[in-house]
Amino acid sequence: MLHAPASAAAKRRGLREALAGPDLLRFPGAFNPLSARLIEEKGFEGVYISGAVLSADLGLPDIGLTTLTEVAARSGQIARMTNLPAIVDADTGFGEPMNVARTIQVLEDAGLAGAHIEDQVNPKRCGHLDGKSVVGLGDAVKRIRAAADARRDPDFLIMARTDVRALEGLPAAVDRARALVDAGADAIFPEAMADLREFEAVASAVEVPVLANMTEFGKSELFTTALLASAGVRIVIYPVTLLRLAMGEAERGLDEIVAAGTQAGVVPRMQTRARLYELLDYAAYNEFDSEIFTYRP
Ligand SMILES: C[C@](O)(C(=O)O)[C@H](CC(=O)O)C(=O)O
Ligand SMILES: [Mg+2]
């Protein structure tokens, strides 16, 4: 009730332990705190909080317009509603290395289990679009070193994302991944890999876990968890999947009202009131105060 019982420290520790184990960890992107509860209930290992979703939620494109305050507030709301570890997309870290340091501390305070910082130049863009630019290796390393030095909980996961593959090719991405690990990254997010072999090349080049971004309509094929695991990938994210599904249904529902003059035809596809209340743990609130739940179906 009110929040998930697991503490941030316990979630971070749990993530570290899971990463030390053999299994691939699956992190669907939660588009709000409620969807994080659904992800937990369905048995996933973690919750991802996407910058693309967070921007889209505000009606904005994913080009670095969101602020640290907005990202920390929303990701904190999501993290506190789940017992799963939540990893947030911290884009370029919101400024210079000192800003990156502050970003990490604010996200720690917000209860996140980890964050990724990327090497794009601002204004950044979706990693699967063309026309990106990245900062030089020296600046990318400074961001990660600042992030790693800033954290107070050693279990907070600092993930380095590199977007260099699309610009300079796989060997450059492998070299950069190695340098970012030396700078203190606990995990590597190689963005826009062309195929499974590329994931494999990065995973075998570094000692730390590698993440695969299975975003739809992007540059990477949508590989199964079995294939990703066989390539040595340790974490998979489905960053925008739930938002795309929900928005797809929202659009079809609105079309139905326009066409039929009622939403009755799409009611069978909806989450029911009872299921929503179950997910909210409405019953627990009722135990706290029996006057709250006055609805009878
Ligand atoms: C992972 C990502 O950074 C995100 O913000 O979710 C995006 C996803 C997307 O736009 O599809 C990305 O840059 O890949
Ligand atoms: Mg992003």
CSV table of C-alpha atoms and ligand atoms in Angstrom, one decimal:
chain,number,residue,atom,x,y,z
A,1,MET,CA,0.0,0.0,0.0
A,2,LEU,CA,1.1,3.5,-0.9
A,3,HIS,CA,4.5,2.3,-2.1
A,4,ALA,CA,6.3,-1.0,-2.7
A,5,PRO,CA,7.9,-2.3,0.5
A,6,ALA,CA,11.4,-3.0,-0.9
A,7,SER,CA,14.0,-0.3,0.0
A,8,ALA,CA,16.1,1.3,-2.7
A,9,ALA,CA,19.2,-0.3,-1.2
A,10,ALA,CA,17.7,-3.8,-1.3
A,11,LYS,CA,16.6,-3.3,-4.9
A,12,ARG,CA,20.1,-2.2,-5.9
A,13,ARG,CA,21.7,-5.1,-4.0
A,14,GLY,CA,19.2,-7.5,-5.7
A,15,LEU,CA,20.1,-6.1,-9.1
A,16,ARG,CA,23.8,-6.6,-8.4
A,17,GLU,CA,23.2,-10.2,-7.3
A,18,ALA,CA,21.0,-10.9,-10.4
A,19,LEU,CA,23.7,-9.5,-12.7
A,20,ALA,CA,26.2,-11.8,-11.0
A,21,GLY,CA,24.0,-14.8,-11.9
A,22,PRO,CA,23.6,-16.5,-15.2
A,23,ASP,CA,20.2,-15.2,-16.4
A,24,LEU,CA,19.3,-12.5,-18.9
A,25,LEU,CA,17.4,-9.7,-17.1
A,26,ARG,CA,14.3,-8.3,-18.8
A,27,PHE,CA,13.4,-4.7,-18.2
A,28,PRO,CA,10.3,-3.4,-20.0
A,29,GLY,CA,9.8,0.3,-20.0
A,30,ALA,CA,7.2,1.6,-17.6
A,31,PHE,CA,5.3,4.6,-18.9
A,32,ASN,CA,3.9,5.3,-15.4
A,33,PRO,CA,4.0,3.9,-11.9
A,34,LEU,CA,0.9,1.7,-12.5
A,35,SER,CA,2.5,0.0,-15.5
A,36,ALA,CA,5.6,-0.7,-13.3
A,37,ARG,CA,3.3,-2.7,-11.0
A,38,LEU,CA,2.1,-4.7,-14.0
A,39,ILE,CA,5.7,-5.4,-15.1
A,40,GLU,CA,6.4,-6.7,-11.6
A,41,GLU,CA,3.3,-8.8,-11.5
A,42,LYS,CA,4.1,-10.5,-14.8
A,43,GLY,CA,7.5,-11.7,-13.4
A,44,PHE,CA,10.0,-9.5,-15.1
A,45,GLU,CA,13.3,-8.8,-13.4
A,46,GLY,CA,13.4,-5.0,-13.6
A,47,VAL,CA,11.7,-1.8,-14.8
A,48,TYR,CA,13.2,0.5,-17.3
A,49,ILE,CA,12.4,4.2,-17.4
A,50,SER,CA,12.9,5.6,-20.9
A,51,GLY,CA,13.8,9.1,-21.9
A,52,ALA,CA,11.8,8.7,-25.1
A,53,VAL,CA,8.7,7.7,-23.1
A,54,LEU,CA,9.2,10.4,-20.5
A,55,SER,CA,9.5,13.1,-23.2
A,56,ALA,CA,6.6,11.7,-25.2
A,57,ASP,CA,4.5,11.7,-22.0
A,58,LEU,CA,5.0,15.4,-21.9
A,59,GLY,CA,4.2,15.8,-25.5
A,60,LEU,CA,7.8,16.4,-26.4
A,61,PRO,CA,10.3,14.8,-28.8
A,62,ASP,CA,13.2,12.9,-27.3
A,63,ILE,CA,15.9,15.6,-28.0
A,64,GLY,CA,17.1,16.5,-24.5
A,65,LEU,CA,14.4,18.9,-23.6
A,66,THR,CA,13.5,17.2,-20.3
A,67,THR,CA,15.3,18.4,-17.2
A,68,LEU,CA,16.9,16.5,-14.3
A,69,THR,CA,14.1,17.6,-12.0
A,70,GLU,CA,11.5,16.2,-14.3
A,71,VAL,CA,13.3,13.0,-14.9
A,72,ALA,CA,14.1,12.4,-11.3
A,73,ALA,CA,10.6,13.2,-10.2
A,74,ARG,CA,8.9,10.9,-12.7
A,75,SER,CA,11.4,8.0,-12.3
A,76,GLY,CA,11.2,8.3,-8.6
A,77,GLN,CA,7.4,8.0,-8.7
A,78,ILE,CA,7.8,4.9,-10.8
A,79,ALA,CA,10.6,3.3,-8.8
A,80,ARG,CA,8.8,3.7,-5.5
A,81,MET,CA,5.8,1.7,-6.7
A,82,THR,CA,7.7,-1.4,-7.6
A,83,ASN,CA,9.9,-3.9,-5.7
A,84,LEU,CA,11.9,-4.4,-8.9
A,85,PRO,CA,15.1,-2.4,-9.5
A,86,ALA,CA,14.4,0.5,-11.8
A,87,ILE,CA,17.0,1.8,-14.3
A,88,VAL,CA,16.5,5.2,-15.7
A,89,ASP,CA,17.7,6.8,-18.9
A,90,ALA,CA,19.7,9.9,-17.8
A,91,ASP,CA,20.4,10.9,-21.4
A,92,THR,CA,23.7,12.9,-21.5
A,93,GLY,CA,23.7,13.5,-17.8
A,94,PHE,CA,22.2,17.0,-18.1
A,95,GLY,CA,25.3,19.0,-18.7
A,96,GLU,CA,29.0,19.0,-17.9
A,97,PRO,CA,30.7,16.3,-15.8
A,98,MET,CA,29.8,18.1,-12.6
A,99,ASN,CA,26.2,18.1,-13.6
A,100,VAL,CA,26.5,14.4,-14.3
A,101,ALA,CA,27.8,13.9,-10.7
A,102,ARG,CA,24.8,15.8,-9.4
A,103,THR,CA,22.4,13.8,-11.6
A,104,ILE,CA,23.6,10.5,-10.2
A,105,GLN,CA,23.2,11.7,-6.6
A,106,VAL,CA,19.7,13.1,-7.3
A,107,LEU,CA,18.7,9.8,-9.0
A,108,GLU,CA,20.1,7.8,-6.0
A,109,ASP,CA,17.9,10.0,-3.7
A,110,ALA,CA,14.9,9.3,-6.0
A,111,GLY,CA,15.3,5.6,-5.3
A,112,LEU,CA,16.6,4.4,-8.7
A,113,ALA,CA,18.8,1.3,-8.9
A,114,GLY,CA,20.8,2.6,-11.7
A,115,ALA,CA,21.1,5.0,-14.7
A,116,HIS,CA,22.7,5.2,-18.1
A,117,ILE,CA,24.7,8.2,-19.3
A,118,GLU,CA,25.3,8.4,-23.1
A,119,ASP,CA,28.1,10.0,-25.2
A,120,GLN,CA,25.8,12.0,-27.5
A,121,VAL,CA,26.2,15.7,-28.1
A,122,ASN,CA,23.2,17.8,-27.0
A,123,PRO,CA,20.7,18.2,-28.5
A,124,LYS,CA,20.6,14.4,-28.4
A,125,ARG,CA,18.2,12.2,-30.3
A,126,CYS,CA,16.9,8.7,-30.4
A,127,GLY,CA,19.9,6.4,-30.9
A,128,HIS,CA,18.2,4.7,-33.8
A,129,LEU,CA,17.8,7.9,-35.9
A,130,ASP,CA,20.4,9.1,-38.3
A,131,GLY,CA,22.4,12.3,-37.9
A,132,LYS,CA,23.6,11.8,-34.4
A,133,SER,CA,26.9,13.2,-33.1
A,134,VAL,CA,29.0,12.0,-30.1
A,135,VAL,CA,31.5,13.7,-27.9
A,136,GLY,CA,35.2,12.7,-28.1
A,137,LEU,CA,36.4,9.8,-26.1
A,138,GLY,CA,38.0,12.1,-23.4
A,139,ASP,CA,34.7,13.8,-22.7
A,140,ALA,CA,32.7,10.5,-22.7
A,141,VAL,CA,35.2,9.1,-20.2
A,142,LYS,CA,34.9,12.2,-18.0
A,143,ARG,CA,31.1,11.8,-17.8
A,144,ILE,CA,31.4,8.2,-16.7
A,145,ARG,CA,34.2,8.9,-14.2
A,146,ALA,CA,32.2,11.8,-12.7
A,147,ALA,CA,29.1,9.5,-12.4
A,148,ALA,CA,31.0,6.6,-10.8
A,149,ASP,CA,32.8,8.9,-8.3
A,150,ALA,CA,29.6,10.7,-7.4
A,151,ARG,CA,27.5,7.7,-6.2
A,152,ARG,CA,27.3,7.1,-2.5
A,153,ASP,CA,25.7,3.7,-2.7
A,154,PRO,CA,28.3,1.4,-4.4
A,155,ASP,CA,25.5,-0.8,-5.6
A,156,PHE,CA,23.9,2.0,-7.7
A,157,LEU,CA,24.5,0.8,-11.3
A,158,ILE,CA,26.3,3.2,-13.5
A,159,MET,CA,25.8,2.2,-17.1
A,160,ALA,CA,27.7,3.8,-20.0
A,161,ARG,CA,25.8,4.1,-23.3
A,162,THR,CA,27.8,4.7,-26.4
A,163,ASP,CA,26.2,5.8,-29.7
A,164,VAL,CA,29.4,5.6,-31.6
A,165,ARG,CA,28.6,2.5,-33.6
A,166,ALA,CA,26.3,4.3,-36.0
A,167,LEU,CA,29.0,7.0,-36.6
A,168,GLU,CA,32.3,5.2,-36.6
A,169,GLY,CA,31.5,1.5,-36.8
A,170,LEU,CA,31.8,-1.5,-34.5
A,171,PRO,CA,35.5,-1.5,-33.8
A,172,ALA,CA,35.2,2.1,-32.5
A,173,ALA,CA,32.2,1.0,-30.3
A,174,VAL,CA,34.2,-1.8,-28.9
A,175,ASP,CA,37.2,0.4,-28.1
A,176,ARG,CA,35.0,3.0,-26.5
A,177,ALA,CA,33.1,0.4,-24.4
A,178,ARG,CA,36.5,-0.8,-23.0
A,179,ALA,CA,37.5,2.7,-22.2
A,180,LEU,CA,34.2,3.5,-20.5
A,181,VAL,CA,34.5,0.3,-18.3
A,182,ASP,CA,38.1,1.5,-17.4
A,183,ALA,CA,36.5,4.8,-16.4
A,184,GLY,CA,34.2,3.0,-13.9
A,185,ALA,CA,31.1,1.9,-15.9
A,186,ASP,CA,29.4,-1.1,-14.3
A,187,ALA,CA,27.6,-2.0,-17.5
A,188,ILE,CA,27.6,-1.1,-21.2
A,189,PHE,CA,24.7,-0.1,-23.5
A,190,PRO,CA,26.0,-0.3,-27.1
A,191,GLU,CA,23.3,1.6,-29.0
A,192,ALA,CA,22.0,0.7,-32.5
A,193,MET,CA,23.8,-2.6,-33.0
A,194,ALA,CA,23.3,-3.8,-36.5
A,195,ASP,CA,23.0,-7.5,-35.7
A,196,LEU,CA,23.5,-10.2,-33.1
A,197,ARG,CA,27.2,-10.7,-33.9
A,198,GLU,CA,27.8,-7.0,-33.0
A,199,PHE,CA,26.2,-7.6,-29.5
A,200,GLU,CA,28.4,-10.6,-29.2
A,201,ALA,CA,31.5,-8.6,-30.1
A,202,VAL,CA,30.9,-6.0,-27.4
A,203,ALA,CA,29.9,-8.6,-24.8
A,204,SER,CA,33.0,-10.6,-25.3
A,205,ALA,CA,35.2,-7.4,-25.3
A,206,VAL,CA,34.2,-6.2,-21.8
A,207,GLU,CA,34.0,-7.9,-18.4
A,208,VAL,CA,30.9,-6.1,-17.4
A,209,PRO,CA,27.2,-6.8,-18.3
A,210,VAL,CA,26.0,-5.6,-21.7
A,211,LEU,CA,22.5,-4.3,-22.4
A,212,ALA,CA,20.5,-4.8,-25.6
A,213,ASN,CA,17.9,-2.2,-26.6
A,214,MET,CA,15.0,-4.0,-28.3
A,215,THR,CA,13.2,-0.8,-29.4
A,216,GLU,CA,10.7,-1.2,-32.2
A,217,PHE,CA,11.0,0.6,-35.6
A,218,GLY,CA,14.8,1.0,-34.9
A,219,LYS,CA,18.0,-0.3,-36.4
A,220,SER,CA,18.3,-3.5,-34.4
A,221,GLU,CA,16.2,-6.6,-35.2
A,222,LEU,CA,13.9,-7.7,-32.4
A,223,PHE,CA,15.8,-10.7,-31.1
A,224,THR,CA,14.3,-13.2,-28.7
A,225,THR,CA,15.6,-13.4,-25.1
A,226,ALA,CA,17.2,-16.8,-26.0
A,227,LEU,CA,19.2,-15.4,-28.9
A,228,LEU,CA,20.3,-12.3,-26.9
A,229,ALA,CA,21.4,-14.6,-24.0
A,230,SER,CA,23.3,-16.7,-26.4
A,231,ALA,CA,25.1,-13.6,-27.6
A,232,GLY,CA,26.2,-12.9,-24.1
A,233,VAL,CA,23.8,-10.0,-23.5
A,234,ARG,CA,22.8,-9.7,-19.8
A,235,ILE,CA,20.0,-7.1,-19.8
A,236,VAL,CA,17.4,-6.4,-22.4
A,237,ILE,CA,15.1,-3.3,-22.4
A,238,TYR,CA,11.8,-2.9,-24.2
A,239,PRO,CA,11.8,0.9,-23.7
A,240,VAL,CA,8.8,2.2,-25.5
A,241,THR,CA,6.9,-1.1,-26.1
A,242,LEU,CA,4.2,-0.5,-23.4
A,243,LEU,CA,3.6,3.1,-24.4
A,244,ARG,CA,3.3,2.1,-28.1
A,245,LEU,CA,0.9,-0.6,-27.2
A,246,ALA,CA,-1.2,1.6,-25.0
A,247,MET,CA,-1.2,4.5,-27.5
A,248,GLY,CA,-2.1,2.1,-30.3
A,249,GLU,CA,-5.1,0.9,-28.3
A,250,ALA,CA,-6.0,4.5,-27.3
A,251,GLU,CA,-6.1,5.6,-30.9
A,252,ARG,CA,-8.2,2.6,-32.0
A,253,GLY,CA,-10.6,3.3,-29.1
A,254,LEU,CA,-11.0,6.9,-30.1
A,255,ASP,CA,-11.6,5.9,-33.7
A,256,GLU,CA,-14.3,3.5,-32.5
A,257,ILE,CA,-16.2,6.2,-30.6
A,258,VAL,CA,-16.1,8.4,-33.6
A,259,ALA,CA,-17.2,5.7,-36.0
A,260,ALA,CA,-19.8,3.9,-33.8
A,261,GLY,CA,-20.9,6.7,-31.5
A,262,THR,CA,-20.0,4.5,-28.5
A,263,GLN,CA,-17.0,2.8,-27.0
A,264,ALA,CA,-19.0,-0.4,-26.3
A,265,GLY,CA,-17.3,-2.3,-29.1
A,266,VAL,CA,-13.9,-2.0,-27.5
A,267,VAL,CA,-14.8,-2.6,-23.9
A,268,PRO,CA,-13.8,-6.3,-24.2
A,269,ARG,CA,-10.3,-5.2,-24.9
A,270,MET,CA,-10.1,-2.9,-21.9
A,271,GLN,CA,-8.5,-3.6,-18.5
A,272,THR,CA,-11.5,-4.1,-16.3
A,273,ARG,CA,-12.3,-2.0,-13.2
A,274,ALA,CA,-11.8,-5.1,-11.1
A,275,ARG,CA,-8.4,-5.8,-12.6
A,276,LEU,CA,-7.3,-2.2,-12.2
A,277,TYR,CA,-8.3,-2.3,-8.5
A,278,GLU,CA,-6.4,-5.5,-8.1
A,279,LEU,CA,-3.3,-3.9,-9.5
A,280,LEU,CA,-3.7,-0.9,-7.2
A,281,ASP,CA,-4.2,-3.2,-4.2
A,282,TYR,CA,-7.4,-1.4,-3.5
A,283,ALA,CA,-8.3,-4.0,-0.9
A,284,ALA,CA,-5.3,-3.0,1.3
A,285,TYR,CA,-6.5,0.6,1.4
A,286,ASN,CA,-9.9,-0.7,2.4
A,287,GLU,CA,-8.4,-2.6,5.3
A,288,PHE,CA,-6.8,0.6,6.4
A,289,ASP,CA,-10.1,2.5,6.2
A,290,SER,CA,-13.2,0.5,5.4
A,291,GLU,CA,-15.0,3.7,4.5
A,292,ILE,CA,-12.9,4.1,1.4
A,293,PHE,CA,-14.1,1.3,-0.8
A,294,THR,CA,-17.8,2.0,-1.2
A,295,TYR,CA,-18.1,0.7,-4.8
A,296,ARG,CA,-20.2,-2.3,-5.4
A,297,PRO,CA,-20.3,-3.8,-9.0
B,1,LIG,C1,16.4,3.7,-25.3
B,1,LIG,C2,16.0,5.1,-25.6
B,1,LIG,O1,17.1,5.9,-25.3
B,1,LIG,C3,14.9,5.6,-24.7
B,1,LIG,O2,14.8,6.8,-24.4
B,1,LIG,O3,14.0,4.8,-24.4
B,1,LIG,C4,15.6,5.3,-27.1
B,1,LIG,C5,14.4,4.4,-27.5
B,1,LIG,C6,13.7,4.9,-28.8
B,1,LIG,O4,13.6,6.1,-29.1
B,1,LIG,O5,13.2,4.0,-29.4
B,1,LIG,C7,16.8,5.2,-28.0
B,1,LIG,O6,17.5,6.2,-28.2
B,1,LIG,O7,17.1,4.1,-28.5
B,2,MG,MG,16.7,7.7,-24.4
